[in-house]
């Protein structure tokens, strides 16, 4: 496991105040030339928290990054706050973590908000929207577009507060044992796909099934499900899907990014001293950056492994299929927002921000990324005559 770089962390997390910056600087590893920083902290009271998660124990990226978050908070607090991370099922079942934190059985949890859509459909919009914003755009909406305030307002109804707790970045479209050539090929499929994407494929004739990560391989192998989306090449390879599925589809239209959820019992959090609240906040900001960076790095590495080591065929969804899925997405969102005022309010905020940022992204990102298939020096080599 790579060492948590708290210097890089501080620069990337955009510290909110000089006070919180001082707290972080005091806890960081010393480098030559660093000055001693004196911070007045009451060290009399200590806190031992439990973090319950929806992810399997020892799950790549998630477990490492969450353990590093816990270590960072402990170091920043000079040992005043210790957080023990539990995988799904170690303390409570994966999909009971929300309730466990809400009721105070555990102080903190980590998952994805769309897992809690059964409590309120508005939760789905805080994880991902099909054909919606990427990770960078989503973070901009949450931190500076009012999205996080709306998220916390919803969670407060359940005695929770929350922080963006990482992002998977772009995802793949899923593992299938039959080709998807037309939208009709979704008809009758049992597919593991949560969130709004699950509602979209249901409209296309499939059955959306929600299952914890630790059960997906067995369910796919035994035919309980016919297809599954998961995350991306790193986790999909580790899960072994390339051993039991024929086709690996892209793009991940259903989750152009997936924001993870670091949720905390609100009453417990509100009782913390302000400096510890700040440390958790800054630790969460670093977790958000570090997890996305980890995903980007490992997904690129494992895509190569899948292509080299398996007979799986990578296939792109036909454009006519994507066009139809986008139409169905609009229908799903209209139905949800027309029947739920909270969903409408959140989606109106999301869509307004997306419409604005898309104009900027189309200028600076779209054409650039369309040509970004090799490094610049490689392209120059390709131009040279043989």
PDB file of C-alpha atoms in Angstrom, residues 137-292:
ATOM      1  CA  UNK A 137     -18.079  17.849 -13.207  1.00  0.00           C
ATOM      2  CA  UNK A 138     -19.902  16.056 -10.395  1.00  0.00           C
ATOM      3  CA  UNK A 139     -17.375  17.287  -7.847  1.00  0.00           C
ATOM      4  CA  UNK A 140     -17.811  20.821  -9.159  1.00  0.00           C
ATOM      5  CA  UNK A 141     -21.592  20.564  -8.716  1.00  0.00           C
ATOM      6  CA  UNK A 142     -21.292  19.114  -5.217  1.00  0.00           C
ATOM      7  CA  UNK A 143     -18.658  21.506  -3.872  1.00  0.00           C
ATOM      8  CA  UNK A 144     -19.530  24.713  -5.718  1.00  0.00           C
ATOM      9  CA  UNK A 145     -22.928  24.217  -7.350  1.00  0.00           C
ATOM     10  CA  UNK A 146     -25.058  23.534  -4.294  1.00  0.00           C
ATOM     11  CA  UNK A 147     -25.250  19.768  -4.760  1.00  0.00           C
ATOM     12  CA  UNK A 148     -23.694  18.851  -1.423  1.00  0.00           C
ATOM     13  CA  UNK A 149     -26.058  21.152   0.465  1.00  0.00           C
ATOM     14  CA  UNK A 150     -29.023  19.378  -1.151  1.00  0.00           C
ATOM     15  CA  UNK A 151     -27.495  15.990  -0.336  1.00  0.00           C
ATOM     16  CA  UNK A 152     -26.982  16.881   3.317  1.00  0.00           C
ATOM     17  CA  UNK A 153     -30.477  18.310   3.546  1.00  0.00           C
ATOM     18  CA  UNK A 154     -31.886  14.957   2.447  1.00  0.00           C
ATOM     19  CA  UNK A 155     -29.643  12.930   4.750  1.00  0.00           C
ATOM     20  CA  UNK A 156     -30.512  15.096   7.752  1.00  0.00           C
ATOM     21  CA  UNK A 157     -33.980  13.499   7.624  1.00  0.00           C
ATOM     22  CA  UNK A 158     -32.269  10.258   8.639  1.00  0.00           C
ATOM     23  CA  UNK A 159     -29.983  11.735  11.312  1.00  0.00           C
ATOM     24  CA  UNK A 160     -27.031  11.658   8.923  1.00  0.00           C
ATOM     25  CA  UNK A 161     -24.579  14.053   7.364  1.00  0.00           C
ATOM     26  CA  UNK A 162     -22.379  13.179   4.413  1.00  0.00           C
ATOM     27  CA  UNK A 163     -19.241  13.980   2.445  1.00  0.00           C
ATOM     28  CA  UNK A 164     -18.258  12.974  -1.088  1.00  0.00           C
ATOM     29  CA  UNK A 165     -16.090   9.962  -0.305  1.00  0.00           C
ATOM     30  CA  UNK A 166     -14.394   9.067  -3.554  1.00  0.00           C
ATOM     31  CA  UNK A 167     -15.395   8.497  -7.148  1.00  0.00           C
ATOM     32  CA  UNK A 168     -14.884   5.600  -9.527  1.00  0.00           C
ATOM     33  CA  UNK A 169     -14.555   7.830 -12.557  1.00  0.00           C
ATOM     34  CA  UNK A 170     -15.870   6.477 -15.856  1.00  0.00           C
ATOM     35  CA  UNK A 171     -17.143   2.917 -15.831  1.00  0.00           C
ATOM     36  CA  UNK A 172     -17.594   0.098 -18.308  1.00  0.00           C
ATOM     37  CA  UNK A 173     -20.991  -0.880 -19.666  1.00  0.00           C
ATOM     38  CA  UNK A 174     -21.109  -4.371 -18.217  1.00  0.00           C
ATOM     39  CA  UNK A 175     -20.519  -8.082 -18.761  1.00  0.00           C
ATOM     40  CA  UNK A 176     -22.864 -10.032 -21.029  1.00  0.00           C
ATOM     41  CA  UNK A 177     -23.123 -13.537 -22.412  1.00  0.00           C
ATOM     42  CA  UNK A 178     -25.219 -12.424 -25.371  1.00  0.00           C
ATOM     43  CA  UNK A 179     -24.570  -9.630 -27.815  1.00  0.00           C
ATOM     44  CA  UNK A 180     -26.492  -6.371 -27.597  1.00  0.00           C
ATOM     45  CA  UNK A 181     -27.163  -5.352 -31.184  1.00  0.00           C
ATOM     46  CA  UNK A 182     -30.530  -3.644 -30.734  1.00  0.00           C
ATOM     47  CA  UNK A 183     -32.518  -2.337 -27.789  1.00  0.00           C
ATOM     48  CA  UNK A 184     -34.722  -5.438 -28.087  1.00  0.00           C
ATOM     49  CA  UNK A 185     -31.799  -7.555 -26.888  1.00  0.00           C
ATOM     50  CA  UNK A 186     -32.364  -6.206 -23.368  1.00  0.00           C
ATOM     51  CA  UNK A 187     -35.794  -7.826 -23.321  1.00  0.00           C
ATOM     52  CA  UNK A 188     -35.946 -10.561 -20.672  1.00  0.00           C
ATOM     53  CA  UNK A 189     -32.391  -9.995 -19.406  1.00  0.00           C
ATOM     54  CA  UNK A 190     -31.824 -10.219 -15.662  1.00  0.00           C
ATOM     55  CA  UNK A 191     -29.108  -7.653 -15.075  1.00  0.00           C
ATOM     56  CA  UNK A 192     -27.435  -6.440 -11.919  1.00  0.00           C
ATOM     57  CA  UNK A 193     -27.696  -2.673 -12.271  1.00  0.00           C
ATOM     58  CA  UNK A 194     -28.627  -0.320  -9.406  1.00  0.00           C
ATOM     59  CA  UNK A 195     -29.747   3.290  -9.486  1.00  0.00           C
ATOM     60  CA  UNK A 196     -31.328   5.178 -12.341  1.00  0.00           C
ATOM     61  CA  UNK A 197     -29.586   2.936 -14.869  1.00  0.00           C
ATOM     62  CA  UNK A 198     -31.500  -0.011 -13.448  1.00  0.00           C
ATOM     63  CA  UNK A 199     -34.781   1.781 -14.061  1.00  0.00           C
ATOM     64  CA  UNK A 200     -33.727   2.562 -17.626  1.00  0.00           C
ATOM     65  CA  UNK A 201     -32.931  -1.060 -18.536  1.00  0.00           C
ATOM     66  CA  UNK A 202     -36.212  -2.085 -16.918  1.00  0.00           C
ATOM     67  CA  UNK A 203     -37.980   0.213 -19.374  1.00  0.00           C
ATOM     68  CA  UNK A 204     -36.001  -1.522 -22.114  1.00  0.00           C
ATOM     69  CA  UNK A 205     -37.503  -4.850 -21.030  1.00  0.00           C
ATOM     70  CA  UNK A 206     -34.840  -6.150 -18.651  1.00  0.00           C
ATOM     71  CA  UNK A 207     -35.192  -6.990 -14.975  1.00  0.00           C
ATOM     72  CA  UNK A 208     -32.941  -4.912 -12.726  1.00  0.00           C
ATOM     73  CA  UNK A 209     -31.532  -6.849  -9.780  1.00  0.00           C
ATOM     74  CA  UNK A 210     -29.639  -5.359  -6.834  1.00  0.00           C
ATOM     75  CA  UNK A 211     -27.070  -7.585  -5.165  1.00  0.00           C
ATOM     76  CA  UNK A 212     -24.036  -6.895  -2.961  1.00  0.00           C
ATOM     77  CA  UNK A 213     -20.642  -7.024  -4.606  1.00  0.00           C
ATOM     78  CA  UNK A 214     -19.657 -10.239  -2.867  1.00  0.00           C
ATOM     79  CA  UNK A 215     -22.564 -12.141  -4.459  1.00  0.00           C
ATOM     80  CA  UNK A 216     -22.315 -10.986  -8.070  1.00  0.00           C
ATOM     81  CA  UNK A 217     -19.853 -13.594  -9.391  1.00  0.00           C
ATOM     82  CA  UNK A 218     -21.828 -16.514  -7.987  1.00  0.00           C
ATOM     83  CA  UNK A 219     -25.116 -15.069  -9.237  1.00  0.00           C
ATOM     84  CA  UNK A 220     -23.711 -14.615 -12.739  1.00  0.00           C
ATOM     85  CA  UNK A 221     -22.092 -18.045 -12.769  1.00  0.00           C
ATOM     86  CA  UNK A 222     -25.299 -19.780 -11.626  1.00  0.00           C
ATOM     87  CA  UNK A 223     -27.610 -17.855 -13.916  1.00  0.00           C
ATOM     88  CA  UNK A 224     -29.385 -15.917 -11.191  1.00  0.00           C
ATOM     89  CA  UNK A 225     -28.460 -12.935 -13.365  1.00  0.00           C
ATOM     90  CA  UNK A 226     -27.679 -12.910 -17.085  1.00  0.00           C
ATOM     91  CA  UNK A 227     -25.488  -9.821 -17.085  1.00  0.00           C
ATOM     92  CA  UNK A 228     -23.918  -7.391 -14.676  1.00  0.00           C
ATOM     93  CA  UNK A 229     -22.399  -3.982 -14.545  1.00  0.00           C
ATOM     94  CA  UNK A 230     -19.842  -3.512 -11.816  1.00  0.00           C
ATOM     95  CA  UNK A 231     -17.193  -0.828 -11.915  1.00  0.00           C
ATOM     96  CA  UNK A 232     -14.242  -0.991 -14.280  1.00  0.00           C
ATOM     97  CA  UNK A 233     -11.341  -3.193 -15.401  1.00  0.00           C
ATOM     98  CA  UNK A 234      -9.538  -3.311 -12.033  1.00  0.00           C
ATOM     99  CA  UNK A 235     -12.433  -4.589  -9.943  1.00  0.00           C
ATOM    100  CA  UNK A 236     -13.981  -6.563 -12.775  1.00  0.00           C
ATOM    101  CA  UNK A 237     -10.721  -8.473 -13.264  1.00  0.00           C
ATOM    102  CA  UNK A 238     -10.346  -9.158  -9.551  1.00  0.00           C
ATOM    103  CA  UNK A 239     -13.951 -10.365  -9.418  1.00  0.00           C
ATOM    104  CA  UNK A 240     -13.153 -12.794 -12.237  1.00  0.00           C
ATOM    105  CA  UNK A 241     -15.966 -11.812 -14.584  1.00  0.00           C
ATOM    106  CA  UNK A 242     -13.681 -12.387 -17.575  1.00  0.00           C
ATOM    107  CA  UNK A 243     -13.770 -16.098 -16.713  1.00  0.00           C
ATOM    108  CA  UNK A 244     -17.550 -16.474 -17.014  1.00  0.00           C
ATOM    109  CA  UNK A 245     -18.722 -13.797 -19.477  1.00  0.00           C
ATOM    110  CA  UNK A 246     -18.135 -13.489 -23.215  1.00  0.00           C
ATOM    111  CA  UNK A 247     -18.584  -9.783 -23.877  1.00  0.00           C
ATOM    112  CA  UNK A 248     -17.335  -6.692 -22.073  1.00  0.00           C
ATOM    113  CA  UNK A 249     -19.333  -3.685 -23.230  1.00  0.00           C
ATOM    114  CA  UNK A 250     -18.557   0.014 -23.200  1.00  0.00           C
ATOM    115  CA  UNK A 251     -19.220   2.883 -22.577  1.00  0.00           C
ATOM    116  CA  UNK A 252     -20.698   2.963 -19.088  1.00  0.00           C
ATOM    117  CA  UNK A 253     -23.672   5.077 -20.153  1.00  0.00           C
ATOM    118  CA  UNK A 254     -25.479   4.284 -16.892  1.00  0.00           C
ATOM    119  CA  UNK A 255     -22.652   5.632 -14.693  1.00  0.00           C
ATOM    120  CA  UNK A 256     -20.368   8.142 -16.407  1.00  0.00           C
ATOM    121  CA  UNK A 257     -18.970   8.434 -12.890  1.00  0.00           C
ATOM    122  CA  UNK A 258     -20.095   7.147  -9.512  1.00  0.00           C
ATOM    123  CA  UNK A 259     -19.694   9.321  -6.434  1.00  0.00           C
ATOM    124  CA  UNK A 260     -19.196   7.391  -3.211  1.00  0.00           C
ATOM    125  CA  UNK A 261     -20.767   8.349   0.055  1.00  0.00           C
ATOM    126  CA  UNK A 262     -18.980   8.908   3.390  1.00  0.00           C
ATOM    127  CA  UNK A 263     -21.941   9.213   5.745  1.00  0.00           C
ATOM    128  CA  UNK A 264     -21.865   9.969   9.466  1.00  0.00           C
ATOM    129  CA  UNK A 265     -24.377   9.898  12.299  1.00  0.00           C
ATOM    130  CA  UNK A 266     -25.352  13.562  12.451  1.00  0.00           C
ATOM    131  CA  UNK A 267     -25.979  13.792  16.194  1.00  0.00           C
ATOM    132  CA  UNK A 268     -22.596  12.204  16.880  1.00  0.00           C
ATOM    133  CA  UNK A 269     -20.794  14.408  14.365  1.00  0.00           C
ATOM    134  CA  UNK A 270     -22.409  17.581  15.700  1.00  0.00           C
ATOM    135  CA  UNK A 271     -21.090  16.797  19.189  1.00  0.00           C
ATOM    136  CA  UNK A 272     -17.480  16.572  18.015  1.00  0.00           C
ATOM    137  CA  UNK A 273     -15.123  19.476  18.756  1.00  0.00           C
ATOM    138  CA  UNK A 274     -14.873  21.791  15.758  1.00  0.00           C
ATOM    139  CA  UNK A 275     -11.250  20.888  15.078  1.00  0.00           C
ATOM    140  CA  UNK A 276     -12.111  17.185  14.751  1.00  0.00           C
ATOM    141  CA  UNK A 277     -15.000  18.001  12.439  1.00  0.00           C
ATOM    142  CA  UNK A 278     -12.536  19.941  10.288  1.00  0.00           C
ATOM    143  CA  UNK A 279     -10.112  17.027  10.215  1.00  0.00           C
ATOM    144  CA  UNK A 280     -12.829  14.645   9.031  1.00  0.00           C
ATOM    145  CA  UNK A 281     -13.907  17.171   6.406  1.00  0.00           C
ATOM    146  CA  UNK A 282     -10.387  17.605   5.050  1.00  0.00           C
ATOM    147  CA  UNK A 283      -9.723  13.882   5.260  1.00  0.00           C
ATOM    148  CA  UNK A 284     -12.858  13.266   3.202  1.00  0.00           C
ATOM    149  CA  UNK A 285     -11.735  15.805   0.586  1.00  0.00           C
ATOM    150  CA  UNK A 286      -8.422  13.982   0.252  1.00  0.00           C
ATOM    151  CA  UNK A 287     -10.195  10.615   0.104  1.00  0.00           C
ATOM    152  CA  UNK A 288     -12.290  11.949  -2.758  1.00  0.00           C
ATOM    153  CA  UNK A 289      -9.199  12.959  -4.753  1.00  0.00           C
ATOM    154  CA  UNK A 290      -7.068   9.921  -3.886  1.00  0.00           C
ATOM    155  CA  UNK A 291      -9.748   7.340  -4.708  1.00  0.00           C
ATOM    156  CA  UNK A 292     -10.463   8.784  -8.144  1.00  0.00           C
TER     157      UNK A 292
END
